[in-house]
Every structure is written in C-alpha cells, then in structure tokens.
Amino acid sequence: MLKQVDYVRQANPDGICYVIYDHMITPGQMEIYYRAIQESPNVLFSKGKVARIVEEPSGSMIADVDDTLLGDSIQLAVDLVVLPTGMVPNSLDSSILQLEYRQGKELPIDSRGFADSNYICFPYETRRTGMYAAGCVREAMDVTAAREDATGAALKAIQSLKQAAQGGAVHPRTSDLSLPTTLLQGCTQCGRCSEECPFGAIEVDERRYPQLNPSRCRRCGICMGACPVRVISFENYNVDQLSSMIRAIKFPEDDTIPRILAFVCENDAQPAFDLAGTNGLQYDASLRIIPLRCLGSLNIVLVTDALARGIDGVMLMGCKTGDDYQCHFIHGSELAMKRMANIQETLTRQMLEPERVVAIEVEITDYQKIPGLVDEFAQSLRAMGPNPYRGF
Ligand code: SF4
Ligand code: SF4
C-alpha cells in the first residue's frame, strides 16, 4: 500500500493521497519507509473501512468511509481508487500436500490460516515432523524476509538431518529415547490418542487399534493423558510411576495444614517456580510439586487418585492457551483445561467440592504471581476444611 502511495505521488506531485487502513503493520526496517511516506506532503492517513465507492457522472468517485477515528462516516471525492491486495496464507491451498495423516491431508493451520506450530520450541518445524515452513506459509512477510526465512528453514532441515545421521535427537528431550507403547489387550479402540496427538503420530489400523509412527513422535505424553483406560505408557514416564510419586509424598500430620499437590508443566510452570525460588519469593509450605512433560500428559485418574488419598486440593499449572498459545506441545495445556470438566464431574459424584481442583495458566514470566496463586488456593482449602477422605 505504501509503495502504491509512492507511485501515485511520483506521477502526480500536486495530488492528494488519502490512505484508509484497518490495521497497519510495517515489520522491521519497513517502519522507516512508513514514516517517510507518512511525512511526505499531501498524504493523509486515517483508520477506517471503505464501505462503498460510487462513480459520479463526471467520472470522479465518491468513497464512503466508515469507522474512522472521528467516530463518524466520511465521504471522499477522488479521481483514482487503488485497492492493494491483502496477503493470503499459502497454507490455505488444500490441494498441495496430500499428506497421509489421519488428522488431515494438509498442514494444521492457526486461526489466521498460517501453518500452525510453536516455532520458538521447534524452529521452522510445522506440526508435521520433518516438514519445515518458511515465508508466507509461516507468517505474513515481504520477499526479502521470506528469502531469509527460507535460508533459516533450509539450515534447520540440514542441521536435523546431520543430527539424525549421527544418531542424535532433533527435538527437545534429547536424552530421552523412549516412545509410547500401547497395551493393545486393554485398548477400547476409542481413537482418542490418535485424535489428540498434536503431531499426528498415531494412526489407526483397520480394526481401529492405534499404530505409532515413531519418526513423527515428540514424546510429549499427551496420548498417555488422553487414554481413558490408561494403556499407553513410556518406559520412563507412565501413570503408575506418577501414581507412586503421589503415594510417596510426605505431608505433616497436622489436620489444620492443607495438603496441596501441584502438577506443573516442566516447560513453563516449573521454571516459574524455580524463578520464584531463586528470587527469594515465599509461598505456603503445604504445597508439593510433581513436574510433567506437558500438562496434557496428565491422566485425570491421577487427580481423582490424589483426592481419594486424602490430598486436600490439586493445582494444574500449564502454559497459556488460546490463539497466542505458549504450550510447547501446541494444545497440551488446553486439552488438560478441557479435561477439567470431567474431573469436576467426578468430584461432585464423590461428594467433594469441585473447587478442590483448579487449573491455572502460568508463563515463566509469571513467577512473581506464584506466591499469590498458591497462598490464595491454600486459604480457600483452609476455609473448606480437610478432605473427608483423609485417613481412609
Ligand atoms: S508422545 Fe506426544 S507426539 Fe508421541 S504419540 Fe504421544 S501424543 Fe503423539
Ligand atoms: S486412547 Fe487408549 S483406549 Fe483409546 S484408542 Fe488410544 S490406546 Fe486405545
């Protein structure tokens, strides 16, 4: 759009340009170009929406502009209207890839239509393991930025190939070589693990039993959290192991001290606790913490087990959800928040207050909020009184 203004101004030095925009983003050095155009004579910028353009008998045109900063509609008499085309994400074209994934033939996309991924944790890598996105497949950018982006994506792909050729892992959890296994005898063929895996690593066979594709798996454990009959486990991470950790926790015998357990995601919430500690912040001493690979790997049976063992309250702490999610494994945290509904239902059936379980989004930078969150929950549990299952 700015370039069009430049062309029109050069062709008509005495003309006036009105620039009507809805949102204006000029990334990086483009800001300098934006300022230069903004400050050039006879160029007027206004936020607004062009609702209608009517051609006059004289050949000139009237543009109706709504939602302006003036809070009113305005009419502009103009000789020429330039409509710059908007950018459309490349990933929207569904005919290109034709991938063999149960979750769909194309790359998963975000709410704006770009290839979805947490690009901070998996640079350039889409949710289809081994497929790297660059340029306008990944986000809106100009040609220069797209060229640099493509160089970055190619380097990342080369780095991954080299690592793999040397027998190394290309994803986080580099020291962890275990993969999820499924005890098929107990599987009810519900397909939930296949639907919820963020990376489409689980396909189903003709009898609807899950089939892991190991080269797609990033070992997040979300399938383990999703399985209603708990038949998915890792050699070094499983429901039994987490259950043993809950059993091994020691609390003071004093009935007036609440027993609180927090399941925290090791990527954001746990470092937030670490930062709170290194900054000397203090919180209620009745809290015990179990870190998880991802909050999405938490099977709800562990929460109900903890309460059945007399723990007074459980906190689930994971990354930010929504369009601007922080979850390293895309929707793990969001899935855990959704499973909360089932937890609350079970608590009500067990005649326990649903408020004994809370789910909270915590980013690393939220470390200063940790004492307030823990203390507030401890206080609400003190008001509720001890879990009636204590001692059974
Ligand atoms: S561990 Fe994560 S990536 Fe691997 S199959 Fe399970 S849900 Fe998918
Ligand atoms: S979620 Fe569990 S029960 Fe359902 S298909 Fe997967 S392994 Fe089987």
Short mmCIF file of C-alpha atoms and ligand atoms in Angstrom, two decimals:
data_model
loop_
_atom_site.label_atom_id
_atom_site.label_comp_id
_atom_site.label_asym_id
_atom_site.label_seq_id
_atom_site.Cartn_x
_atom_site.Cartn_y
_atom_site.Cartn_z
CA MET A 1 0.00 0.00 0.00
CA LEU A 2 2.81 2.39 0.92
CA LYS A 3 4.51 1.56 -2.38
CA GLN A 4 1.29 2.44 -4.27
CA VAL A 5 1.18 5.80 -2.46
CA ASP A 6 4.77 6.40 -3.55
CA TYR A 7 3.94 5.63 -7.21
CA VAL A 8 0.82 7.84 -7.22
CA ARG A 9 2.72 10.71 -5.59
CA GLN A 10 5.56 10.48 -8.11
CA ALA A 11 3.09 10.50 -11.03
CA ASN A 12 1.01 13.36 -9.50
CA PRO A 13 3.26 15.59 -7.36
CA ASP A 14 0.38 18.04 -6.71
CA GLY A 15 -2.24 15.39 -5.95
CA ILE A 16 -3.52 14.44 -2.50
CA CYS A 17 -3.44 10.81 -1.31
CA TYR A 18 -5.83 9.51 1.32
CA VAL A 19 -4.68 6.24 2.88
CA ILE A 20 -7.53 4.37 4.57
CA TYR A 21 -6.34 1.40 6.60
CA ASP A 22 -7.83 -1.07 9.04
CA HIS A 23 -4.64 -2.43 10.61
CA MET A 24 -1.15 -1.27 9.72
CA ILE A 25 1.92 -3.37 10.43
CA THR A 26 5.27 -2.44 8.93
CA PRO A 27 7.78 -5.01 10.20
CA GLY A 28 11.43 -4.20 10.84
CA GLN A 29 13.11 -1.60 8.64
CA MET A 30 9.82 -1.00 6.80
CA GLU A 31 8.92 1.29 9.68
CA ILE A 32 11.40 3.85 8.26
CA TYR A 33 9.68 3.67 4.85
CA TYR A 34 6.29 4.07 6.55
CA ARG A 35 7.44 7.18 8.39
CA ALA A 36 8.92 8.68 5.19
CA ILE A 37 5.60 8.21 3.32
CA GLN A 38 3.60 9.47 6.30
CA GLU A 39 5.68 12.64 6.47
CA SER A 40 5.65 13.36 2.74
CA PRO A 41 3.41 16.32 1.74
CA ASN A 42 -0.23 15.81 0.74
CA VAL A 43 -0.54 12.28 2.18
CA LEU A 44 -3.26 11.79 4.79
CA PHE A 45 -3.61 8.55 6.76
CA SER A 46 -6.84 7.54 8.51
CA LYS A 47 -8.08 4.40 10.15
CA GLY A 48 -11.39 3.31 8.63
CA LYS A 49 -13.25 0.92 6.37
CA VAL A 50 -14.21 1.76 2.80
CA ALA A 51 -17.86 0.73 2.70
CA ARG A 52 -18.78 1.83 -0.83
CA ILE A 53 -17.34 3.51 -3.89
CA VAL A 54 -19.78 5.31 -6.22
CA GLU A 55 -18.84 6.61 -9.64
CA GLU A 56 -20.10 10.13 -10.37
CA PRO A 57 -21.38 11.16 -13.83
CA SER A 58 -18.33 13.44 -14.04
CA GLY A 59 -16.04 10.38 -13.90
CA SER A 60 -14.72 11.06 -10.40
CA MET A 61 -15.63 8.77 -7.49
CA ILE A 62 -17.06 9.12 -4.00
CA ALA A 63 -15.68 6.76 -1.35
CA ASP A 64 -17.83 6.22 1.78
CA VAL A 65 -15.53 5.52 4.72
CA ASP A 66 -16.96 4.08 7.97
CA ASP A 67 -15.45 3.50 11.44
CA THR A 68 -13.00 6.36 11.20
CA LEU A 69 -11.11 7.73 14.18
CA LEU A 70 -13.54 10.65 14.11
CA GLY A 71 -16.22 8.16 15.13
CA ASP A 72 -18.25 9.12 12.08
CA SER A 73 -18.59 8.19 8.42
CA ILE A 74 -16.91 10.46 5.92
CA GLN A 75 -17.12 10.86 2.15
CA LEU A 76 -14.07 11.44 -0.01
CA ALA A 77 -14.29 12.70 -3.59
CA VAL A 78 -11.40 11.11 -5.50
CA ASP A 79 -10.15 10.63 -9.07
CA LEU A 80 -8.45 7.30 -8.55
CA VAL A 81 -9.01 4.43 -6.13
CA VAL A 82 -6.21 1.93 -5.50
CA LEU A 83 -7.13 -1.28 -3.69
CA PRO A 84 -3.91 -3.03 -2.57
CA THR A 85 -4.45 -6.78 -2.36
CA GLY A 86 -4.29 -8.43 1.04
CA MET A 87 -1.84 -11.24 1.79
CA VAL A 88 -3.36 -14.72 1.80
CA PRO A 89 -1.55 -17.53 3.65
CA ASN A 90 -0.16 -20.10 1.24
CA SER A 91 -1.14 -22.95 3.54
CA LEU A 92 -4.80 -22.34 2.70
CA ASP A 93 -4.45 -24.17 -0.59
CA SER A 94 -5.62 -27.64 0.37
CA SER A 95 -4.61 -29.35 -2.85
CA ILE A 96 -0.82 -29.10 -2.47
CA LEU A 97 0.49 -31.62 0.04
CA GLN A 98 -1.96 -34.53 0.23
CA LEU A 99 -0.24 -35.95 3.33
CA GLU A 100 -1.10 -39.41 4.56
CA TYR A 101 -2.25 -38.39 8.04
CA ARG A 102 -5.48 -39.46 9.71
CA GLN A 103 -5.78 -35.89 11.05
CA GLY A 104 -5.88 -34.45 7.52
CA LYS A 105 -4.01 -34.21 4.24
CA GLU A 106 -2.69 -30.67 4.84
CA LEU A 107 -0.60 -28.89 7.45
CA PRO A 108 -2.61 -27.92 10.54
CA ILE A 109 -3.23 -24.18 10.40
CA ASP A 110 -3.70 -21.50 13.04
CA SER A 111 -6.68 -19.14 13.33
CA ARG A 112 -5.13 -16.82 10.70
CA GLY A 113 -4.56 -19.61 8.20
CA PHE A 114 -0.78 -19.97 8.57
CA ALA A 115 0.94 -23.31 9.25
CA ASP A 116 0.49 -23.85 12.99
CA SER A 117 3.36 -24.70 15.33
CA ASN A 118 5.23 -23.43 18.35
CA TYR A 119 8.12 -22.06 16.28
CA ILE A 120 10.05 -20.99 19.38
CA CYS A 121 10.36 -24.56 20.59
CA PHE A 122 10.51 -26.14 17.13
CA PRO A 123 12.18 -23.55 14.87
CA TYR A 124 10.60 -23.64 11.39
CA GLU A 125 9.16 -27.10 12.04
CA THR A 126 5.44 -27.46 11.48
CA ARG A 127 3.23 -29.88 13.39
CA ARG A 128 4.14 -32.41 10.74
CA THR A 129 7.50 -33.64 12.00
CA GLY A 130 10.29 -33.12 9.48
CA MET A 131 8.33 -30.55 7.45
CA TYR A 132 9.70 -27.02 7.73
CA ALA A 133 7.73 -23.88 6.86
CA ALA A 134 9.11 -20.61 5.53
CA GLY A 135 7.83 -17.32 4.15
CA CYS A 136 4.10 -16.74 3.83
CA VAL A 137 3.34 -20.35 4.76
CA ARG A 138 4.58 -19.44 8.24
CA GLU A 139 3.51 -15.81 8.60
CA ALA A 140 2.94 -12.65 6.56
CA MET A 141 6.24 -11.25 5.29
CA ASP A 142 7.76 -9.45 2.34
CA VAL A 143 10.03 -11.01 -0.28
CA THR A 144 13.31 -10.08 1.45
CA ALA A 145 12.17 -11.50 4.77
CA ALA A 146 10.79 -14.62 3.05
CA ARG A 147 14.16 -15.24 1.40
CA GLU A 148 15.95 -15.03 4.76
CA ASP A 149 13.27 -17.19 6.34
CA ALA A 150 13.75 -19.86 3.68
CA THR A 151 17.51 -19.86 4.36
CA GLY A 152 16.80 -20.40 8.06
CA ALA A 153 14.37 -23.24 7.33
CA ALA A 154 16.82 -24.94 4.98
CA LEU A 155 19.63 -24.66 7.57
CA LYS A 156 17.36 -26.12 10.24
CA ALA A 157 16.48 -29.04 7.96
CA ILE A 158 20.20 -29.66 7.21
CA GLN A 159 21.01 -29.49 10.95
CA SER A 160 18.26 -32.02 11.72
CA LEU A 161 19.44 -34.41 9.00
CA LYS A 162 23.03 -34.22 10.29
CA GLN A 163 21.92 -34.81 13.87
CA ALA A 164 19.78 -37.77 12.85
CA ALA A 165 22.62 -39.22 10.75
CA GLN A 166 24.84 -39.14 13.87
CA GLY A 167 22.15 -40.93 15.86
CA GLY A 168 21.18 -37.79 17.82
CA ALA A 169 17.70 -36.48 18.57
CA VAL A 170 16.47 -33.39 16.73
CA HIS A 171 13.82 -32.35 19.25
CA PRO A 172 13.76 -31.29 22.90
CA ARG A 173 14.08 -34.14 25.44
CA THR A 174 17.32 -35.13 23.73
CA SER A 175 18.36 -37.60 26.40
CA ASP A 176 15.03 -39.39 26.29
CA LEU A 177 14.85 -42.20 23.78
CA SER A 178 11.66 -43.91 24.94
CA LEU A 179 8.49 -43.95 22.87
CA PRO A 180 4.90 -44.52 23.95
CA THR A 181 3.76 -48.14 23.87
CA THR A 182 0.18 -49.36 23.98
CA LEU A 183 -1.09 -52.45 25.73
CA LEU A 184 -3.49 -53.40 22.97
CA GLN A 185 -5.31 -56.03 25.07
CA GLY A 186 -6.82 -53.23 27.14
CA CYS A 187 -7.45 -50.76 24.33
CA THR A 188 -11.09 -49.94 23.66
CA GLN A 189 -10.32 -48.60 20.16
CA CYS A 190 -11.79 -45.21 21.10
CA GLY A 191 -9.26 -43.40 18.86
CA ARG A 192 -8.78 -40.53 21.31
CA CYS A 193 -4.96 -40.88 21.37
CA SER A 194 -4.92 -40.59 17.59
CA GLU A 195 -7.18 -37.54 17.61
CA GLU A 196 -5.37 -35.69 20.40
CA CYS A 197 -1.72 -36.26 19.38
CA PRO A 198 -0.65 -32.75 18.28
CA PHE A 199 1.74 -34.17 15.71
CA GLY A 200 -0.48 -36.81 14.09
CA ALA A 201 1.95 -39.53 15.21
CA ILE A 202 -0.74 -42.12 15.89
CA GLU A 203 -2.67 -43.64 13.02
CA VAL A 204 -5.28 -46.38 13.48
CA ASP A 205 -5.33 -49.73 11.72
CA GLU A 206 -8.33 -51.32 10.04
CA ARG A 207 -9.57 -52.61 13.44
CA ARG A 208 -9.18 -49.07 14.89
CA TYR A 209 -6.21 -50.03 17.07
CA PRO A 210 -3.58 -47.26 17.44
CA GLN A 211 -0.39 -47.53 15.39
CA LEU A 212 2.52 -45.28 16.38
CA ASN A 213 4.66 -43.71 13.68
CA PRO A 214 7.88 -43.27 15.73
CA SER A 215 9.51 -40.74 13.42
CA ARG A 216 6.65 -38.29 13.98
CA CYS A 217 6.54 -38.64 17.79
CA ARG A 218 7.97 -35.84 20.01
CA ARG A 219 7.46 -37.71 23.31
CA CYS A 220 5.12 -35.19 24.90
CA GLY A 221 2.94 -37.82 26.59
CA ILE A 222 -0.36 -36.25 25.56
CA CYS A 223 -1.57 -39.63 24.27
CA MET A 224 -0.91 -41.02 27.76
CA GLY A 225 -3.02 -38.27 29.32
CA ALA A 226 -5.80 -38.81 26.78
CA CYS A 227 -6.21 -42.58 27.13
CA PRO A 228 -9.31 -43.26 29.25
CA VAL A 229 -8.18 -46.80 30.11
CA ARG A 230 -4.54 -45.88 30.77
CA VAL A 231 -2.96 -48.42 28.44
CA ILE A 232 -0.41 -46.00 26.95
CA SER A 233 2.89 -45.67 28.78
CA PHE A 234 6.56 -44.85 28.34
CA GLU A 235 9.36 -46.93 29.81
CA ASN A 236 10.46 -43.93 31.88
CA TYR A 237 7.19 -41.98 32.21
CA ASN A 238 3.84 -43.53 32.95
CA VAL A 239 0.70 -43.33 35.07
CA ASP A 240 1.97 -45.95 37.56
CA GLN A 241 5.17 -44.00 38.12
CA LEU A 242 3.29 -40.74 38.71
CA SER A 243 0.88 -42.58 40.98
CA SER A 244 3.84 -43.92 43.02
CA MET A 245 5.15 -40.36 43.31
CA ILE A 246 1.81 -39.25 44.76
CA ARG A 247 1.90 -42.13 47.26
CA ALA A 248 5.47 -41.26 48.28
CA ILE A 249 4.72 -37.62 49.13
CA LYS A 250 5.04 -36.81 52.83
CA PHE A 251 2.78 -34.22 54.50
CA PRO A 252 2.69 -33.08 58.15
CA GLU A 253 0.10 -34.97 60.20
CA ASP A 254 -1.43 -31.70 61.49
CA ASP A 255 -5.06 -31.51 60.29
CA THR A 256 -5.03 -27.71 60.16
CA ILE A 257 -2.32 -27.69 57.44
CA PRO A 258 -3.82 -28.24 53.99
CA ARG A 259 -2.22 -30.85 51.76
CA ILE A 260 -1.77 -29.40 48.31
CA LEU A 261 -0.41 -31.08 45.22
CA ALA A 262 0.54 -29.18 42.06
CA PHE A 263 1.02 -30.89 38.71
CA VAL A 264 3.18 -28.45 36.80
CA CYS A 265 4.34 -28.40 33.21
CA GLU A 266 8.13 -28.68 33.11
CA ASN A 267 8.39 -26.09 30.33
CA ASP A 268 6.74 -23.02 31.85
CA ALA A 269 5.16 -23.53 35.26
CA GLN A 270 8.11 -25.41 36.76
CA PRO A 271 10.68 -22.80 35.66
CA ALA A 272 8.29 -20.16 37.07
CA PHE A 273 8.52 -21.94 40.46
CA ASP A 274 12.32 -22.11 40.06
CA LEU A 275 12.48 -18.39 39.33
CA ALA A 276 10.23 -17.64 42.31
CA GLY A 277 12.69 -19.63 44.44
CA THR A 278 15.85 -18.00 43.08
CA ASN A 279 14.23 -14.60 43.65
CA GLY A 280 13.58 -15.48 47.29
CA LEU A 281 9.77 -15.39 46.98
CA GLN A 282 7.91 -17.37 49.61
CA TYR A 283 4.67 -19.33 49.34
CA ASP A 284 2.60 -21.65 51.52
CA ALA A 285 4.79 -24.57 52.67
CA SER A 286 1.92 -27.05 52.34
CA LEU A 287 2.48 -27.35 48.57
CA ARG A 288 4.14 -30.37 46.92
CA ILE A 289 5.05 -30.36 43.22
CA ILE A 290 5.11 -33.08 40.56
CA PRO A 291 6.53 -31.91 37.21
CA LEU A 292 5.08 -33.25 33.98
CA ARG A 293 6.42 -33.30 30.41
CA CYS A 294 3.33 -31.36 29.42
CA LEU A 295 0.13 -30.71 31.38
CA GLY A 296 -1.61 -32.55 28.52
CA SER A 297 0.14 -35.76 29.64
CA LEU A 298 -1.78 -35.70 32.93
CA ASN A 299 -4.30 -38.52 33.02
CA ILE A 300 -7.28 -37.38 35.07
CA VAL A 301 -7.21 -40.59 37.09
CA LEU A 302 -4.13 -39.17 38.86
CA VAL A 303 -6.13 -36.18 40.11
CA THR A 304 -9.00 -38.28 41.40
CA ASP A 305 -6.47 -40.73 42.92
CA ALA A 306 -4.71 -37.90 44.75
CA LEU A 307 -8.02 -36.70 46.22
CA ALA A 308 -9.06 -40.23 47.13
CA ARG A 309 -5.77 -40.49 49.08
CA GLY A 310 -6.69 -37.53 51.20
CA ILE A 311 -4.88 -34.69 49.46
CA ASP A 312 -6.98 -31.58 50.08
CA GLY A 313 -6.51 -29.74 46.83
CA VAL A 314 -4.85 -30.11 43.43
CA MET A 315 -3.47 -27.36 41.23
CA LEU A 316 -2.93 -27.97 37.50
CA MET A 317 -0.47 -25.44 36.16
CA GLY A 318 0.31 -25.25 32.46
CA CYS A 319 1.13 -22.88 29.64
CA LYS A 320 -1.03 -20.15 28.18
CA THR A 321 -3.78 -21.38 25.83
CA GLY A 322 -5.70 -19.71 23.01
CA ASP A 323 -4.60 -18.22 19.69
CA ASP A 324 -1.38 -16.93 21.20
CA TYR A 325 -0.64 -20.21 22.97
CA GLN A 326 2.69 -20.91 24.66
CA CYS A 327 2.35 -24.69 25.03
CA HIS A 328 5.45 -26.40 23.63
CA PHE A 329 3.26 -29.25 22.51
CA ILE A 330 0.65 -27.00 20.94
CA HIS A 331 -2.62 -27.88 22.69
CA GLY A 332 -1.47 -29.98 25.66
CA SER A 333 -2.31 -27.33 28.18
CA GLU A 334 -5.65 -26.58 26.50
CA LEU A 335 -6.59 -30.28 26.48
CA ALA A 336 -5.82 -30.50 30.19
CA MET A 337 -8.07 -27.50 30.85
CA LYS A 338 -10.84 -29.20 28.85
CA ARG A 339 -10.44 -32.42 30.85
CA MET A 340 -11.18 -30.30 33.95
CA ALA A 341 -14.90 -30.67 33.19
CA ASN A 342 -14.63 -34.46 33.66
CA ILE A 343 -12.62 -34.01 36.85
CA GLN A 344 -15.23 -31.69 38.34
CA GLU A 345 -17.98 -34.16 37.47
CA THR A 346 -16.10 -36.98 39.23
CA LEU A 347 -15.54 -34.80 42.31
CA THR A 348 -19.23 -33.98 42.53
CA ARG A 349 -20.01 -37.72 42.31
CA GLN A 350 -17.54 -38.34 45.16
CA MET A 351 -19.32 -35.62 47.23
CA LEU A 352 -16.21 -33.42 47.12
CA GLU A 353 -16.19 -29.68 46.39
CA PRO A 354 -15.25 -29.08 42.71
CA GLU A 355 -13.18 -26.08 43.92
CA ARG A 356 -10.63 -28.56 45.32
CA VAL A 357 -9.11 -28.71 41.84
CA VAL A 358 -8.02 -25.58 39.98
CA ALA A 359 -6.41 -25.18 36.57
CA ILE A 360 -4.17 -22.15 36.09
CA GLU A 361 -2.22 -20.81 33.13
CA VAL A 362 1.31 -19.80 34.15
CA GLU A 363 4.08 -18.42 31.98
CA ILE A 364 7.73 -18.36 33.05
CA THR A 365 7.48 -14.60 33.37
CA ASP A 366 4.60 -15.02 35.84
CA TYR A 367 6.95 -16.15 38.62
CA GLN A 368 6.02 -13.19 40.80
CA LYS A 369 2.41 -14.35 40.82
CA ILE A 370 3.32 -17.79 42.20
CA PRO A 371 3.11 -16.91 45.94
CA GLY A 372 -0.26 -15.21 45.46
CA LEU A 373 -1.70 -18.16 43.48
CA VAL A 374 -0.54 -20.77 45.98
CA ASP A 375 -1.48 -18.79 49.09
CA GLU A 376 -4.93 -17.96 47.76
CA PHE A 377 -5.61 -21.64 47.00
CA ALA A 378 -4.27 -22.72 50.40
CA GLN A 379 -6.55 -20.20 52.06
CA SER A 380 -9.62 -21.44 50.18
CA LEU A 381 -8.79 -25.02 51.24
CA ARG A 382 -8.45 -23.93 54.87
CA ALA A 383 -11.92 -22.40 54.59
CA MET A 384 -13.30 -25.62 53.01
CA GLY A 385 -11.76 -27.80 55.71
CA PRO A 386 -9.83 -31.07 55.31
CA ASN A 387 -10.66 -33.61 52.60
CA PRO A 388 -13.14 -36.07 54.15
CA TYR A 389 -11.14 -38.94 52.59
CA ARG A 390 -8.14 -38.20 54.83
CA GLY A 391 -7.16 -41.26 56.83
CA PHE A 392 -9.01 -43.75 54.58
S1 SF4 B 1 4.05 -38.83 22.89
FE1 SF4 B 1 3.12 -36.98 22.00
S2 SF4 B 1 3.87 -36.95 19.90
FE2 SF4 B 1 4.24 -39.03 20.66
S3 SF4 B 1 2.43 -40.17 20.05
FE3 SF4 B 1 2.04 -39.44 22.12
S4 SF4 B 1 0.93 -37.52 21.82
FE4 SF4 B 1 1.90 -38.00 19.86
S1 SF4 B 2 -6.86 -43.68 23.78
FE1 SF4 B 2 -6.33 -45.64 24.74
S2 SF4 B 2 -8.18 -46.86 24.52
FE2 SF4 B 2 -8.38 -45.17 23.09
S3 SF4 B 2 -7.54 -45.98 21.16
FE3 SF4 B 2 -5.85 -44.96 22.22
S4 SF4 B 2 -4.86 -46.61 23.38
FE4 SF4 B 2 -6.86 -47.37 22.78
#
